[in-house]
Short mmCIF file of C-alpha atoms in Angstrom, two decimals:
data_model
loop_
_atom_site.label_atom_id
_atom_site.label_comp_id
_atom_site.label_asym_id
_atom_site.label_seq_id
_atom_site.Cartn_x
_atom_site.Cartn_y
_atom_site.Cartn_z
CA UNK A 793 0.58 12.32 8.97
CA UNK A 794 3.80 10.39 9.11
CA UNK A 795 4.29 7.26 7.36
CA UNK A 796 7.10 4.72 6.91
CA UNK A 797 8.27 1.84 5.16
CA UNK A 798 9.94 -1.39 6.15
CA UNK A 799 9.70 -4.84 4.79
CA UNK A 800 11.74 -4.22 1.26
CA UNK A 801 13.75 -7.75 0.19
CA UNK A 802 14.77 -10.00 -2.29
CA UNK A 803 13.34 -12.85 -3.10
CA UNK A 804 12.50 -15.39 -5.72
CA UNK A 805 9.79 -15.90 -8.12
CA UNK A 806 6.64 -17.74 -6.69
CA UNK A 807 8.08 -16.32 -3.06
CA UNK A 808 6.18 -14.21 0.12
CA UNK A 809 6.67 -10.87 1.52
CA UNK A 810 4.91 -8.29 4.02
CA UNK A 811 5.39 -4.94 4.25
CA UNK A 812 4.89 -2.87 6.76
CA UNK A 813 3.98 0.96 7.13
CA UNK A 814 4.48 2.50 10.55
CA UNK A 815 1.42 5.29 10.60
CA UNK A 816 1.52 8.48 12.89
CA UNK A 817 -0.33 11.24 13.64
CA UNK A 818 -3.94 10.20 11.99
CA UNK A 819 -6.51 10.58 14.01
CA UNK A 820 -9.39 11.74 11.97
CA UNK A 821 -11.87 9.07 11.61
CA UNK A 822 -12.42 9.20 8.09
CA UNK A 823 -8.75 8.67 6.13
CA UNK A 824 -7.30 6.50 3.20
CA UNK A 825 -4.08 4.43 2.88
CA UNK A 826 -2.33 2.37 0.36
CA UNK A 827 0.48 0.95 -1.17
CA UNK A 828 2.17 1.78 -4.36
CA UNK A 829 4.80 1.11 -6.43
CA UNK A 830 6.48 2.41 -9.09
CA UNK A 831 10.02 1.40 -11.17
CA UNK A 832 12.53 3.70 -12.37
CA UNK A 833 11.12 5.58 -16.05
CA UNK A 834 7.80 4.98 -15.27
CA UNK A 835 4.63 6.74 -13.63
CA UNK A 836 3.93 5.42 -9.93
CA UNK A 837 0.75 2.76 -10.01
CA UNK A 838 -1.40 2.02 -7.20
CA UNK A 839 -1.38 -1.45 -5.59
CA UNK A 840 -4.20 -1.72 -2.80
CA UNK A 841 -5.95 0.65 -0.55
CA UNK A 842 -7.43 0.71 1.98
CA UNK A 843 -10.65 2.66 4.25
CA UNK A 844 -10.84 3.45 7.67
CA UNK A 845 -14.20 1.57 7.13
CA UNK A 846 -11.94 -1.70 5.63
CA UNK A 847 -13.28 -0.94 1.85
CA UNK A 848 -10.49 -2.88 0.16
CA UNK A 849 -9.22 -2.48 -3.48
CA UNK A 850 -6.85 -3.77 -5.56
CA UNK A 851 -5.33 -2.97 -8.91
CA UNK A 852 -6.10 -5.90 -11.11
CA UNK A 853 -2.25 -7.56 -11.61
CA UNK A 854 -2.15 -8.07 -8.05
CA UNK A 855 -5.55 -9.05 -6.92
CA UNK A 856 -5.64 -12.30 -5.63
CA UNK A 857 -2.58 -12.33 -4.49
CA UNK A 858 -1.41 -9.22 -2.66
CA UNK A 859 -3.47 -8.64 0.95
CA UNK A 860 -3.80 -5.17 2.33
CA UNK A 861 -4.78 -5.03 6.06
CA UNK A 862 -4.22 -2.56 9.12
CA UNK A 863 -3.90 -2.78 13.08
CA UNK A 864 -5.11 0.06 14.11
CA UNK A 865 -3.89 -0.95 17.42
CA UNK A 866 -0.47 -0.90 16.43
CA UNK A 867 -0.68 1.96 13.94
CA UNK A 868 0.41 -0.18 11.45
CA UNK A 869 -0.20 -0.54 7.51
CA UNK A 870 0.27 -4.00 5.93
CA UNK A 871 0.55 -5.95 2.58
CA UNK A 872 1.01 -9.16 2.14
CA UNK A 873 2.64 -10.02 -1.04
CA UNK A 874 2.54 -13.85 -1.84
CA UNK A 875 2.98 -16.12 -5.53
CA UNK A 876 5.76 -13.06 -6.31
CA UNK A 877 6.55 -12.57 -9.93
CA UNK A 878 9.65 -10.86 -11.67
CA UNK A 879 6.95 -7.98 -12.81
CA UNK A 880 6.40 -6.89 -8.66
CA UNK A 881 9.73 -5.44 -8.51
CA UNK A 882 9.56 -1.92 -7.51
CA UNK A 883 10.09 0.57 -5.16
CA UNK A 884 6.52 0.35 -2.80
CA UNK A 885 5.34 3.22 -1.14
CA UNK A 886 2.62 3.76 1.49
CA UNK A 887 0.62 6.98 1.42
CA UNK A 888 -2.28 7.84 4.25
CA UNK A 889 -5.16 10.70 3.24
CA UNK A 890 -7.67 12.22 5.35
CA UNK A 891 -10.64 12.26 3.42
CA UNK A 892 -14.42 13.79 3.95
CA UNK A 893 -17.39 10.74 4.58
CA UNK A 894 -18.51 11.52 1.11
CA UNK A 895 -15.24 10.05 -0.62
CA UNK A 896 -14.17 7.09 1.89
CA UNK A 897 -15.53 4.77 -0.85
CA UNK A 898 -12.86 6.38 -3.79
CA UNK A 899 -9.94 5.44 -2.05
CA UNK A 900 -8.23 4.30 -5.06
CA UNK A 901 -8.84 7.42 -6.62
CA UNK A 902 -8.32 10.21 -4.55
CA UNK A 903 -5.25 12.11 -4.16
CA UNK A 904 -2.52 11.36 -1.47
CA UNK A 905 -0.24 13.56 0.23
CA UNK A 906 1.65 12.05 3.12
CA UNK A 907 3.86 9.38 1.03
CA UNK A 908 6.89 7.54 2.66
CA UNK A 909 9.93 6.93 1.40
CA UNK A 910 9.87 3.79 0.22
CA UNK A 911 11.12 0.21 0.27
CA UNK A 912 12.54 -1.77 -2.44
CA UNK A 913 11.47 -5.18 -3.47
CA UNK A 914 13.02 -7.15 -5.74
CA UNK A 915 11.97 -10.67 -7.21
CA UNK A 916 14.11 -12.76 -9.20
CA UNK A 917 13.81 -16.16 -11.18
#
């Protein structure tokens, strides 16, 4: 699985941003993806994730205001990023898993191995 990032900008507190992952080569049925982020000197956090069955989660300092979504038509990983604070800026990642039936409802926990390289946001007041 391929994955990669676009999207990355600056923009001012209280501002909106989407990201966008370009997925390729997943075609198993059952499969993860999310966003992370993660700022230079400190351990990479997950953001939102996503199932191939829509099962949405969030990490708790962005819930309610980030939106992760997918078109599977267009192979395409999104996050919508809105009411930005200083905090948000990071380096976000997108990572895809293929995963067994059993674990499509621990997205948020289970281990990812196809990771992009990134795109940088960056919110200032």
């Amino acid at each position: 699985v391929q994955v990669v990032e676009s999207g990355g900008d600056s923009v001012q507190v209280g501002g909106s941003l989407r990201l966008s992952c370009a997925v390729s080569g997943l075609t198993n049925s059952w499969y993860c993806m999310g966003w992370f982020r993660q700022v230079p000197g400190k351990e990479r956090e997950g953001v939102a994730w996503i199932s191939s069955t829509n099962r949405l989660n969030y990490a708790a300092s962005v819930k309610g205001r980030f939106t992760i979504s997918k078109d599977n038509a267009k192979n395409t990983l999104y996050l919508q990023m809105n009411s930005l604070k200083s905090e948000d800026t990071a380096m976000y990642y997108c990572a895809a898993a293929v995963v067994s039936s059993s674990v499509i409802n621990l997205c948020p926990v289970i281990k990812y191995i196809d990771w992009g390289q990134g795109t940088q946001v960056t919110v200032s007041s």
